[in-house]
């Protein structure tokens, strides 16, 4: 875990004096292997995410299948390793058979999660085609709300089966001979939430999901299952109790348990908001503890003997983002959840990504919610698109952070906010793949640069350091159509020996990439 030593606040907001800090790195001090699936994304049948976002039949900007070509280029540039679909809340009343066969013959259904009509023109085949084109791995969320065990089982058979069954024949008839072999399947979405169609108590959900999990693994033993962990963190909800019951029931079948996290800045309190990733650290640590407790109590069901095998269960943070402006019932309909992000949101997103990397040993899947238009890094209209501020940190992490997560030791001046004490101004994560060291740094200070002495304890800098800085004129700066004020500025600095002093600009996210020896 990132250690931080509190030192007194330096200067006053607005003063020119740079504060100082330190980051110590040792390649032997690490947090495990980084699974690239933590830089995943998510598309839901919601507002203009799919229809009007990635899929726009009839648009001059789309290809013959209906995929928006400009959006696909921006998506490809994000290096999406894993894409979750079809929801979200939508998945809890989605009947997958509505979305196969000739597009014009598919039924229109009342869509009750978000208050529209679903035309089902984008279904399993379209999703899998999109996946193949962007080179991501698919992650499908089953309907464990209004859906049945057989419906869930048959979806897996349709997608992954190769035997001569009626279900597999249907897939072949619909144009796909080879099974897709989708590995990641969600056992429902946010089933602890009272808002969820088919919401159940913890015990009822766990018992239902257990049978669905058995059927899934009997259909295809290679599937990996994500149990629905708690998502309702409102005061009074027993989210720890929910996770405990789900883990104790599903620990022999589930491979992941989900965690969702959305944060916002409704009181316009920058200092507190930019520290939100600390809450993610805390939630991950609590859930990791619950996983350890549940896994340590496994017994062989036939003999009652405690089991100490190597079975592991990881965290899937399969929805996370900043989301607070475009919320609420008035948002139901077509143009919904369309957040317009600014620089401070991008700093929070960078901090979340640091948290994911710093928990690489326990978090193996994460999906920024969502990909296009709906709380998203890419924003379209019928003529084009622009890249929101949050696009840039995600792009830099996905493109460059790989290998081993290093346990960086941060010494930083700190401050207190409404929710947190001793918040380090400098928040960091690092990765090492072979010789390639990547250091990700958020300077949370609104007004001051912070000079950081970066020390390599067992390696040397091997020359030029590529510096990518995400910043803008002020923390409220936003991009828009035809206006790009927040982006990435690339420079290089040289470094040799074992230490480098770098001054991180106020309200910035900076990634340093360097070869080490
Ligand atoms: O991502 C938007 C919504 O947030 C999802 O549909 C749901 O799972 C969560 O509440």
Short mmCIF file of C-alpha atoms and ligand atoms in Angstrom, two decimals:
data_model
loop_
_atom_site.label_atom_id
_atom_site.label_comp_id
_atom_site.label_asym_id
_atom_site.label_seq_id
_atom_site.Cartn_x
_atom_site.Cartn_y
_atom_site.Cartn_z
CA UNK A 1 0.00 0.00 0.00
CA UNK A 2 1.11 3.48 -0.77
CA UNK A 3 2.55 4.93 2.42
CA UNK A 4 2.30 8.63 3.02
CA UNK A 5 4.08 10.66 5.63
CA UNK A 6 2.32 13.82 6.65
CA UNK A 7 4.48 16.91 6.61
CA UNK A 8 3.19 20.43 7.30
CA UNK A 9 1.34 22.33 4.60
CA UNK A 10 3.73 24.51 2.70
CA UNK A 11 2.96 27.99 1.52
CA UNK A 12 -0.56 29.29 1.05
CA UNK A 13 -2.90 28.56 -1.77
CA UNK A 14 -1.69 30.76 -4.57
CA UNK A 15 1.82 31.20 -3.21
CA UNK A 16 4.55 30.64 -5.74
CA UNK A 17 6.75 28.52 -3.46
CA UNK A 18 6.86 24.89 -4.52
CA UNK A 19 6.19 22.29 -1.85
CA UNK A 20 8.41 19.21 -1.83
CA UNK A 21 7.69 15.51 -1.67
CA UNK A 22 9.32 12.17 -2.36
CA UNK A 23 8.55 8.91 -4.13
CA UNK A 24 10.74 5.89 -3.38
CA UNK A 25 10.62 2.87 -5.69
CA UNK A 26 12.13 -0.58 -5.23
CA UNK A 27 11.40 -3.27 -7.80
CA UNK A 28 11.27 -5.90 -5.06
CA UNK A 29 8.49 -4.06 -3.24
CA UNK A 30 5.37 -4.76 -5.25
CA UNK A 31 1.65 -5.43 -5.23
CA UNK A 32 1.40 -8.29 -7.68
CA UNK A 33 0.75 -8.57 -11.41
CA UNK A 34 -1.42 -6.01 -13.12
CA UNK A 35 -4.29 -7.57 -15.02
CA UNK A 36 -4.93 -5.31 -18.01
CA UNK A 37 -8.64 -6.01 -17.60
CA UNK A 38 -8.66 -3.32 -14.89
CA UNK A 39 -8.69 -0.77 -17.75
CA UNK A 40 -11.96 -2.17 -19.10
CA UNK A 41 -15.08 -0.38 -20.18
CA UNK A 42 -18.84 -0.82 -20.29
CA UNK A 43 -21.72 -0.27 -22.72
CA UNK A 44 -25.37 -0.42 -21.71
CA UNK A 45 -28.64 -0.05 -23.58
CA UNK A 46 -29.11 3.32 -21.93
CA UNK A 47 -29.68 6.72 -23.49
CA UNK A 48 -27.28 7.29 -26.38
CA UNK A 49 -24.55 4.88 -25.28
CA UNK A 50 -25.25 2.12 -27.80
CA UNK A 51 -27.93 3.50 -30.14
CA UNK A 52 -26.73 6.96 -31.14
CA UNK A 53 -23.28 6.28 -29.70
CA UNK A 54 -21.35 3.29 -30.94
CA UNK A 55 -24.22 2.12 -33.16
CA UNK A 56 -26.02 4.52 -35.47
CA UNK A 57 -27.69 2.80 -38.39
CA UNK A 58 -28.22 5.10 -41.32
CA UNK A 59 -25.70 7.71 -40.20
CA UNK A 60 -23.22 8.78 -42.90
CA UNK A 61 -20.55 8.28 -40.23
CA UNK A 62 -21.41 4.59 -39.79
CA UNK A 63 -20.21 1.48 -41.56
CA UNK A 64 -22.56 -1.01 -43.21
CA UNK A 65 -23.23 -2.80 -39.94
CA UNK A 66 -24.21 0.48 -38.26
CA UNK A 67 -21.06 1.03 -36.20
CA UNK A 68 -19.97 4.67 -36.02
CA UNK A 69 -16.49 4.70 -37.57
CA UNK A 70 -15.30 7.85 -35.78
CA UNK A 71 -16.42 6.43 -32.43
CA UNK A 72 -14.73 3.13 -33.16
CA UNK A 73 -11.44 4.93 -33.86
CA UNK A 74 -11.66 6.75 -30.52
CA UNK A 75 -12.56 3.46 -28.80
CA UNK A 76 -9.65 1.62 -30.41
CA UNK A 77 -7.32 4.36 -29.22
CA UNK A 78 -8.47 3.58 -25.66
CA UNK A 79 -7.03 0.05 -25.96
CA UNK A 80 -10.14 -1.37 -24.25
CA UNK A 81 -9.10 -4.78 -22.87
CA UNK A 82 -12.56 -5.86 -21.63
CA UNK A 83 -16.05 -4.61 -22.57
CA UNK A 84 -19.08 -5.27 -20.36
CA UNK A 85 -22.58 -5.46 -21.87
CA UNK A 86 -25.67 -5.19 -21.94
CA UNK A 87 -26.02 -3.47 -18.52
CA UNK A 88 -26.23 -2.33 -15.83
CA UNK A 89 -29.81 -2.00 -14.70
CA UNK A 90 -30.93 -2.82 -18.26
CA UNK A 91 -29.64 -6.38 -17.96
CA UNK A 92 -32.13 -7.21 -15.19
CA UNK A 93 -35.02 -7.35 -17.65
CA UNK A 94 -33.13 -8.20 -20.85
CA UNK A 95 -34.25 -11.33 -22.64
CA UNK A 96 -31.39 -12.20 -24.95
CA UNK A 97 -33.51 -14.14 -27.44
CA UNK A 98 -35.18 -10.82 -28.38
CA UNK A 99 -31.81 -9.68 -29.76
CA UNK A 100 -30.99 -12.46 -32.24
CA UNK A 101 -32.18 -13.27 -35.76
CA UNK A 102 -32.92 -10.82 -38.58
CA UNK A 103 -32.82 -7.28 -37.17
CA UNK A 104 -36.10 -6.22 -38.76
CA UNK A 105 -37.96 -9.10 -37.16
CA UNK A 106 -36.80 -8.49 -33.61
CA UNK A 107 -39.49 -7.45 -31.12
CA UNK A 108 -39.71 -4.02 -29.53
CA UNK A 109 -40.00 -4.23 -25.75
CA UNK A 110 -40.83 -1.85 -22.95
CA UNK A 111 -37.52 -0.89 -21.37
CA UNK A 112 -38.27 -0.16 -17.75
CA UNK A 113 -34.83 0.48 -16.26
CA UNK A 114 -34.44 3.76 -18.14
CA UNK A 115 -37.96 4.43 -19.41
CA UNK A 116 -37.77 3.82 -23.15
CA UNK A 117 -38.63 1.22 -25.79
CA UNK A 118 -35.85 -1.22 -26.69
CA UNK A 119 -35.77 -2.12 -30.39
CA UNK A 120 -33.28 -4.98 -29.92
CA UNK A 121 -31.43 -4.12 -33.14
CA UNK A 122 -28.15 -4.38 -31.24
CA UNK A 123 -27.96 -7.88 -29.73
CA UNK A 124 -25.50 -10.69 -29.10
CA UNK A 125 -24.14 -10.91 -32.67
CA UNK A 126 -23.71 -7.14 -32.95
CA UNK A 127 -21.93 -7.03 -29.58
CA UNK A 128 -19.59 -9.84 -30.53
CA UNK A 129 -18.87 -8.23 -33.92
CA UNK A 130 -18.01 -4.99 -32.15
CA UNK A 131 -15.77 -6.85 -29.71
CA UNK A 132 -13.90 -8.49 -32.56
CA UNK A 133 -13.40 -5.19 -34.33
CA UNK A 134 -12.02 -3.34 -31.31
CA UNK A 135 -9.95 -6.32 -30.12
CA UNK A 136 -11.40 -6.44 -26.60
CA UNK A 137 -12.52 -9.38 -24.47
CA UNK A 138 -16.27 -9.63 -23.92
CA UNK A 139 -17.97 -9.66 -20.53
CA UNK A 140 -21.71 -10.41 -20.60
CA UNK A 141 -23.98 -9.68 -17.66
CA UNK A 142 -26.77 -12.25 -17.25
CA UNK A 143 -30.33 -11.35 -16.33
CA UNK A 144 -30.74 -12.62 -12.79
CA UNK A 145 -33.55 -10.14 -12.15
CA UNK A 146 -36.59 -11.17 -14.19
CA UNK A 147 -34.71 -13.93 -16.02
CA UNK A 148 -34.76 -17.65 -15.26
CA UNK A 149 -31.98 -20.18 -14.72
CA UNK A 150 -32.67 -21.81 -18.10
CA UNK A 151 -32.62 -18.50 -19.92
CA UNK A 152 -29.21 -17.70 -18.44
CA UNK A 153 -27.91 -21.20 -19.15
CA UNK A 154 -29.14 -21.12 -22.76
CA UNK A 155 -27.46 -17.78 -23.42
CA UNK A 156 -24.13 -19.32 -22.43
CA UNK A 157 -24.89 -22.37 -24.58
CA UNK A 158 -25.82 -20.14 -27.54
CA UNK A 159 -22.59 -18.17 -27.25
CA UNK A 160 -20.12 -20.88 -26.24
CA UNK A 161 -21.65 -24.23 -27.23
CA UNK A 162 -20.37 -26.51 -29.96
CA UNK A 163 -22.61 -29.60 -29.57
CA UNK A 164 -25.44 -30.30 -31.95
CA UNK A 165 -28.29 -28.80 -29.92
CA UNK A 166 -31.26 -26.71 -30.96
CA UNK A 167 -29.73 -23.66 -29.29
CA UNK A 168 -26.39 -24.05 -31.09
CA UNK A 169 -28.20 -24.71 -34.37
CA UNK A 170 -30.03 -21.42 -33.89
CA UNK A 171 -26.71 -19.58 -33.59
CA UNK A 172 -25.45 -21.27 -36.75
CA UNK A 173 -28.64 -20.35 -38.56
CA UNK A 174 -28.07 -16.74 -37.48
CA UNK A 175 -24.72 -16.73 -39.22
CA UNK A 176 -22.18 -17.74 -36.61
CA UNK A 177 -20.73 -21.21 -36.89
CA UNK A 178 -17.87 -21.16 -34.39
CA UNK A 179 -18.59 -20.63 -30.69
CA UNK A 180 -17.35 -17.29 -29.41
CA UNK A 181 -16.11 -18.79 -26.13
CA UNK A 182 -16.97 -15.81 -23.97
CA UNK A 183 -15.19 -16.26 -20.66
CA UNK A 184 -16.59 -13.56 -18.37
CA UNK A 185 -20.25 -13.73 -17.27
CA UNK A 186 -21.90 -11.60 -14.62
CA UNK A 187 -24.37 -13.21 -12.23
CA UNK A 188 -26.74 -10.24 -12.35
CA UNK A 189 -26.27 -6.55 -11.75
CA UNK A 190 -26.63 -4.58 -8.50
CA UNK A 191 -29.07 -7.12 -7.13
CA UNK A 192 -28.86 -5.51 -3.66
CA UNK A 193 -30.36 -2.27 -5.00
CA UNK A 194 -34.05 -1.61 -4.34
CA UNK A 195 -34.11 0.04 -7.80
CA UNK A 196 -33.15 -3.19 -9.53
CA UNK A 197 -35.83 -5.14 -11.41
CA UNK A 198 -35.96 -8.47 -9.63
CA UNK A 199 -34.17 -7.14 -6.52
CA UNK A 200 -33.82 -9.81 -3.86
CA UNK A 201 -32.60 -10.17 -0.29
CA UNK A 202 -28.98 -11.28 0.10
CA UNK A 203 -29.99 -14.85 0.95
CA UNK A 204 -32.48 -15.12 -1.94
CA UNK A 205 -30.05 -13.65 -4.46
CA UNK A 206 -27.17 -15.84 -3.32
CA UNK A 207 -29.27 -19.02 -3.48
CA UNK A 208 -30.59 -18.10 -6.94
CA UNK A 209 -27.16 -17.10 -8.24
CA UNK A 210 -25.61 -20.30 -6.92
CA UNK A 211 -27.88 -22.46 -9.09
CA UNK A 212 -27.28 -20.18 -12.09
CA UNK A 213 -23.53 -20.53 -11.45
CA UNK A 214 -23.75 -24.32 -11.35
CA UNK A 215 -25.62 -24.37 -14.66
CA UNK A 216 -23.10 -21.96 -16.17
CA UNK A 217 -20.13 -24.12 -15.23
CA UNK A 218 -21.90 -27.30 -16.33
CA UNK A 219 -22.52 -25.67 -19.71
CA UNK A 220 -18.95 -24.45 -20.06
CA UNK A 221 -16.40 -25.22 -17.32
CA UNK A 222 -14.10 -22.48 -18.67
CA UNK A 223 -16.42 -19.58 -17.84
CA UNK A 224 -15.44 -17.13 -15.12
CA UNK A 225 -18.31 -15.81 -13.04
CA UNK A 226 -18.76 -12.43 -11.40
CA UNK A 227 -21.13 -12.45 -8.42
CA UNK A 228 -23.12 -9.28 -7.75
CA UNK A 229 -21.53 -7.65 -4.73
CA UNK A 230 -23.07 -4.75 -2.89
CA UNK A 231 -23.65 -1.48 -4.71
CA UNK A 232 -26.07 0.22 -2.34
CA UNK A 233 -23.93 2.30 -0.02
CA UNK A 234 -26.73 4.57 1.16
CA UNK A 235 -26.90 5.14 4.93
CA UNK A 236 -28.58 2.21 6.61
CA UNK A 237 -27.86 -0.35 3.93
CA UNK A 238 -25.97 -3.39 5.15
CA UNK A 239 -23.50 -3.64 2.28
CA UNK A 240 -20.96 -5.58 4.31
CA UNK A 241 -23.64 -8.12 5.29
CA UNK A 242 -24.72 -8.52 1.64
CA UNK A 243 -21.15 -9.24 0.55
CA UNK A 244 -20.63 -11.70 3.40
CA UNK A 245 -23.72 -13.75 2.47
CA UNK A 246 -22.89 -13.71 -1.25
CA UNK A 247 -19.29 -14.73 -0.64
CA UNK A 248 -20.15 -17.50 1.80
CA UNK A 249 -22.72 -18.94 -0.61
CA UNK A 250 -20.86 -18.53 -3.89
CA UNK A 251 -17.22 -18.94 -2.87
CA UNK A 252 -16.87 -22.34 -4.62
CA UNK A 253 -18.38 -21.10 -7.91
CA UNK A 254 -17.78 -17.37 -8.33
CA UNK A 255 -14.40 -16.14 -9.54
CA UNK A 256 -15.01 -12.46 -8.83
CA UNK A 257 -17.32 -10.34 -6.74
CA UNK A 258 -18.37 -6.98 -8.12
CA UNK A 259 -18.00 -3.57 -6.51
CA UNK A 260 -19.51 -0.38 -7.95
CA UNK A 261 -18.37 3.10 -7.16
CA UNK A 262 -19.68 6.46 -8.34
CA UNK A 263 -18.59 9.75 -6.79
CA UNK A 264 -19.45 13.40 -7.30
CA UNK A 265 -18.88 16.97 -6.21
CA UNK A 266 -22.37 18.32 -5.52
CA UNK A 267 -21.11 20.85 -2.92
CA UNK A 268 -18.38 22.16 -5.20
CA UNK A 269 -15.71 21.19 -2.66
CA UNK A 270 -12.64 20.49 -4.80
CA UNK A 271 -10.34 19.55 -1.90
CA UNK A 272 -12.72 16.86 -0.70
CA UNK A 273 -13.78 15.64 -4.14
CA UNK A 274 -10.26 15.15 -5.47
CA UNK A 275 -9.57 12.88 -2.49
CA UNK A 276 -12.47 10.54 -3.43
CA UNK A 277 -10.12 7.72 -4.53
CA UNK A 278 -9.35 7.25 -0.83
CA UNK A 279 -12.91 5.96 -0.51
CA UNK A 280 -12.20 3.48 -3.29
CA UNK A 281 -9.07 2.33 -1.41
CA UNK A 282 -11.17 1.81 1.70
CA UNK A 283 -13.97 -0.11 -0.03
CA UNK A 284 -11.48 -2.36 -1.84
CA UNK A 285 -9.64 -3.08 1.42
CA UNK A 286 -12.87 -3.97 3.22
CA UNK A 287 -14.06 -6.22 0.40
CA UNK A 288 -10.65 -7.91 0.16
CA UNK A 289 -10.89 -8.64 3.89
CA UNK A 290 -14.36 -10.14 3.46
CA UNK A 291 -13.08 -12.30 0.60
CA UNK A 292 -10.18 -13.53 2.74
CA UNK A 293 -12.52 -14.33 5.61
CA UNK A 294 -14.97 -16.24 3.39
CA UNK A 295 -12.25 -18.14 1.52
CA UNK A 296 -10.51 -19.16 4.74
CA UNK A 297 -13.66 -20.92 5.91
CA UNK A 298 -14.25 -23.15 2.92
CA UNK A 299 -14.99 -26.78 3.71
CA UNK A 300 -15.36 -29.77 1.47
CA UNK A 301 -19.17 -30.20 1.23
CA UNK A 302 -18.86 -34.01 1.15
CA UNK A 303 -16.47 -34.51 4.06
CA UNK A 304 -16.77 -31.30 6.09
CA UNK A 305 -12.96 -31.05 6.08
CA UNK A 306 -11.51 -27.48 5.81
CA UNK A 307 -10.10 -26.75 2.38
CA UNK A 308 -6.80 -24.97 1.83
CA UNK A 309 -6.48 -25.22 -1.92
CA UNK A 310 -5.38 -22.45 -4.24
CA UNK A 311 -8.85 -21.30 -5.26
CA UNK A 312 -8.97 -17.50 -5.52
CA UNK A 313 -11.77 -14.98 -5.73
CA UNK A 314 -11.00 -11.45 -6.93
CA UNK A 315 -12.71 -8.08 -7.03
CA UNK A 316 -14.36 -6.83 -10.25
CA UNK A 317 -14.90 -3.09 -9.97
CA UNK A 318 -17.18 -3.39 -12.93
CA UNK A 319 -18.74 0.07 -12.74
CA UNK A 320 -16.90 3.15 -11.55
CA UNK A 321 -16.77 6.81 -12.50
CA UNK A 322 -17.68 10.36 -11.56
CA UNK A 323 -21.45 10.68 -11.85
CA UNK A 324 -23.58 13.25 -10.06
CA UNK A 325 -24.88 15.96 -12.40
CA UNK A 326 -27.09 13.97 -14.77
CA UNK A 327 -28.97 11.81 -12.27
CA UNK A 328 -32.54 11.30 -11.16
CA UNK A 329 -35.96 10.44 -12.54
CA UNK A 330 -36.17 13.59 -14.61
CA UNK A 331 -33.31 12.04 -16.52
CA UNK A 332 -35.40 9.15 -17.85
CA UNK A 333 -35.70 9.00 -21.64
CA UNK A 334 -33.34 9.33 -24.55
CA UNK A 335 -30.60 11.86 -23.70
CA UNK A 336 -29.83 10.69 -20.23
CA UNK A 337 -26.83 10.50 -17.91
CA UNK A 338 -24.90 12.80 -20.24
CA UNK A 339 -22.29 14.20 -17.89
CA UNK A 340 -20.03 16.92 -19.21
CA UNK A 341 -16.69 16.36 -17.51
CA UNK A 342 -14.09 18.89 -16.41
CA UNK A 343 -10.46 18.74 -15.31
CA UNK A 344 -11.18 17.97 -11.64
CA UNK A 345 -13.22 14.94 -12.77
CA UNK A 346 -10.23 13.75 -14.80
CA UNK A 347 -8.01 14.04 -11.71
CA UNK A 348 -10.47 11.89 -9.74
CA UNK A 349 -10.48 9.34 -12.56
CA UNK A 350 -6.66 9.30 -12.54
CA UNK A 351 -6.76 8.80 -8.77
CA UNK A 352 -9.18 5.88 -9.19
CA UNK A 353 -6.82 4.33 -11.73
CA UNK A 354 -3.97 4.74 -9.23
CA UNK A 355 -6.11 2.95 -6.67
CA UNK A 356 -6.81 0.07 -9.08
CA UNK A 357 -3.10 -0.32 -9.87
CA UNK A 358 -2.20 -0.11 -6.19
CA UNK A 359 -4.65 -2.97 -5.53
CA UNK A 360 -3.48 -5.09 -8.45
CA UNK A 361 -3.24 -8.15 -6.20
CA UNK A 362 -6.99 -8.17 -5.45
CA UNK A 363 -8.66 -6.18 -8.25
CA UNK A 364 -8.42 -8.07 -11.52
CA UNK A 365 -11.33 -6.54 -13.46
CA UNK A 366 -12.58 -2.97 -13.62
CA UNK A 367 -14.87 -1.21 -16.07
CA UNK A 368 -15.19 2.54 -16.38
CA UNK A 369 -18.92 3.23 -16.74
CA UNK A 370 -19.60 3.90 -19.53
CA UNK A 371 -17.97 4.25 -22.98
CA UNK A 372 -19.92 6.73 -25.10
CA UNK A 373 -22.27 9.64 -24.23
CA UNK A 374 -23.61 8.09 -21.01
CA UNK A 375 -21.19 9.15 -18.20
CA UNK A 376 -18.52 8.61 -20.78
CA UNK A 377 -15.09 9.64 -22.08
CA UNK A 378 -16.37 9.92 -25.68
CA UNK A 379 -19.22 12.30 -26.57
CA UNK A 380 -21.00 12.39 -29.90
CA UNK A 381 -23.55 14.29 -31.89
CA UNK A 382 -24.79 13.43 -35.36
CA UNK A 383 -21.82 15.26 -36.94
CA UNK A 384 -18.87 14.05 -34.89
CA UNK A 385 -17.44 13.64 -31.43
CA UNK A 386 -15.18 15.18 -28.83
CA UNK A 387 -13.01 13.58 -26.18
CA UNK A 388 -14.00 14.41 -22.64
CA UNK A 389 -11.35 15.24 -20.01
CA UNK A 390 -11.61 11.78 -18.43
CA UNK A 391 -10.59 10.12 -21.71
CA UNK A 392 -6.94 11.10 -21.30
CA UNK A 393 -5.94 9.44 -18.00
CA UNK A 394 -7.75 6.24 -19.00
CA UNK A 395 -5.99 6.22 -22.36
CA UNK A 396 -2.55 6.72 -20.79
CA UNK A 397 -3.05 3.98 -18.20
CA UNK A 398 -4.46 1.49 -20.71
CA UNK A 399 -1.70 2.12 -23.21
CA UNK A 400 1.30 2.01 -20.88
CA UNK A 401 0.64 0.51 -17.43
CA UNK A 402 1.49 -3.18 -17.41
CA UNK A 403 3.63 -5.81 -15.71
CA UNK A 404 4.05 -5.59 -11.95
CA UNK A 405 2.43 -3.01 -9.72
CA UNK A 406 5.13 -1.45 -7.56
CA UNK A 407 4.42 -0.50 -3.97
CA UNK A 408 5.59 3.11 -4.10
CA UNK A 409 6.49 4.93 -0.91
CA UNK A 410 5.14 8.47 -1.06
CA UNK A 411 6.19 11.23 1.30
CA UNK A 412 3.97 14.20 0.70
CA UNK A 413 2.60 17.32 2.30
CA UNK A 414 -1.01 16.72 3.22
CA UNK A 415 -4.30 18.44 4.06
CA UNK A 416 -7.63 17.69 5.70
CA UNK A 417 -11.05 17.85 4.01
CA UNK A 418 -14.67 17.35 4.99
CA UNK A 419 -14.42 13.54 4.77
CA UNK A 420 -10.74 12.72 5.03
CA UNK A 421 -7.70 13.48 7.17
CA UNK A 422 -4.08 13.73 6.12
CA UNK A 423 -4.75 13.53 2.39
CA UNK A 424 -1.40 13.48 0.58
CA UNK A 425 -1.26 16.10 -2.17
CA UNK A 426 0.76 13.63 -4.19
CA UNK A 427 -1.04 10.42 -5.15
CA UNK A 428 0.94 7.85 -7.12
CA UNK A 429 1.16 4.38 -8.60
CA UNK A 430 3.87 2.68 -10.65
CA UNK A 431 4.39 -0.33 -12.86
CA UNK A 432 7.43 -2.19 -14.10
CA UNK A 433 7.45 -4.44 -17.18
CA UNK A 434 10.95 -5.64 -17.97
CA UNK A 435 12.99 -2.43 -18.05
CA UNK A 436 9.99 -0.14 -18.56
CA UNK A 437 9.04 1.89 -15.54
CA UNK A 438 5.80 3.91 -15.59
CA UNK A 439 5.02 6.34 -12.80
CA UNK A 440 1.54 7.89 -12.50
CA UNK A 441 1.23 10.99 -10.35
CA UNK A 442 -1.71 13.20 -9.43
CA UNK A 443 -0.85 16.54 -7.85
CA UNK A 444 -4.08 17.34 -6.02
CA UNK A 445 -2.90 20.81 -5.06
CA UNK A 446 -5.10 23.37 -6.70
CA UNK A 447 -2.54 26.17 -6.83
CA UNK A 448 0.97 24.93 -6.15
CA UNK A 449 3.44 22.87 -8.12
CA UNK A 450 5.00 20.16 -5.99
CA UNK A 451 8.61 19.20 -6.46
CA UNK A 452 9.07 15.47 -6.03
CA UNK A 453 12.35 13.68 -5.60
CA UNK A 454 11.87 10.32 -7.28
CA UNK A 455 14.35 7.76 -6.01
CA UNK A 456 15.04 4.34 -7.50
CA UNK A 457 16.39 2.13 -4.72
CA UNK A 458 17.67 -0.76 -6.83
CA UNK A 459 17.79 0.54 -10.41
CA UNK A 460 19.03 3.45 -12.52
CA UNK A 461 17.30 5.75 -14.91
CA UNK A 462 18.35 4.90 -18.41
CA UNK A 463 18.10 8.29 -20.14
CA UNK A 464 15.13 10.11 -21.61
CA UNK A 465 11.91 10.20 -19.62
CA UNK A 466 8.72 10.68 -21.63
CA UNK A 467 6.35 12.93 -19.74
CA UNK A 468 2.61 13.04 -20.52
CA UNK A 469 0.74 15.67 -18.56
CA UNK A 470 -3.05 15.96 -18.43
CA UNK A 471 -3.93 19.48 -17.39
CA UNK A 472 -5.87 22.54 -18.38
CA UNK A 473 -6.26 26.22 -17.55
CA UNK A 474 -8.27 25.56 -14.37
CA UNK A 475 -10.03 22.75 -12.53
CA UNK A 476 -13.39 23.50 -14.14
CA UNK A 477 -12.02 23.47 -17.71
CA UNK A 478 -14.05 21.32 -20.10
CA UNK A 479 -13.72 20.17 -23.67
CA UNK A 480 -16.57 20.48 -26.12
CA UNK A 481 -17.32 20.18 -29.82
CA UNK A 482 -14.58 22.23 -31.48
CA UNK A 483 -12.94 23.08 -28.15
CA UNK A 484 -10.11 21.08 -26.66
CA UNK A 485 -8.60 22.78 -23.62
CA UNK A 486 -7.83 19.69 -21.55
CA UNK A 487 -5.55 17.15 -23.20
CA UNK A 488 -2.15 15.56 -23.01
CA UNK A 489 1.04 17.60 -23.31
CA UNK A 490 4.08 15.48 -24.12
CA UNK A 491 7.66 16.46 -23.24
CA UNK A 492 10.88 14.65 -22.44
CA UNK A 493 13.35 15.19 -19.64
CA UNK A 494 16.62 13.40 -19.13
CA UNK A 495 17.48 11.34 -16.09
CA UNK A 496 20.47 9.28 -15.08
CA UNK A 497 21.62 7.75 -11.84
CA UNK A 498 19.10 6.80 -9.23
CA UNK A 499 17.21 10.00 -8.62
CA UNK A 500 15.20 12.54 -10.55
CA UNK A 501 13.57 15.68 -9.26
CA UNK A 502 10.43 16.64 -11.12
CA UNK A 503 8.03 19.48 -10.44
CA UNK A 504 4.43 18.38 -10.87
CA UNK A 505 2.14 21.20 -11.97
CA UNK A 506 -0.89 22.19 -9.87
CA UNK A 507 -4.12 20.22 -10.54
CA UNK A 508 -2.41 17.79 -12.89
CA UNK A 509 -2.09 14.15 -13.74
CA UNK A 510 1.34 13.23 -15.06
CA UNK A 511 2.67 9.97 -16.36
CA UNK A 512 6.44 9.45 -16.57
CA UNK A 513 7.75 6.62 -18.74
CA UNK A 514 11.40 5.61 -18.71
CA UNK A 515 13.70 2.67 -19.34
CA UNK A 516 15.60 1.57 -16.27
CA UNK A 517 18.61 -0.63 -15.79
O1 LIG B 1 -23.99 3.03 -15.21
C1 LIG B 1 -25.27 3.53 -14.94
C2 LIG B 1 -26.04 2.65 -13.97
O2 LIG B 1 -25.46 2.74 -12.71
C3 LIG B 1 -26.05 1.17 -14.25
O3 LIG B 1 -27.06 0.80 -15.13
C4 LIG B 1 -26.31 0.58 -12.91
O4 LIG B 1 -25.75 -0.70 -12.76
C5 LIG B 1 -25.74 1.59 -11.94
O5 LIG B 1 -26.64 1.92 -10.94
#
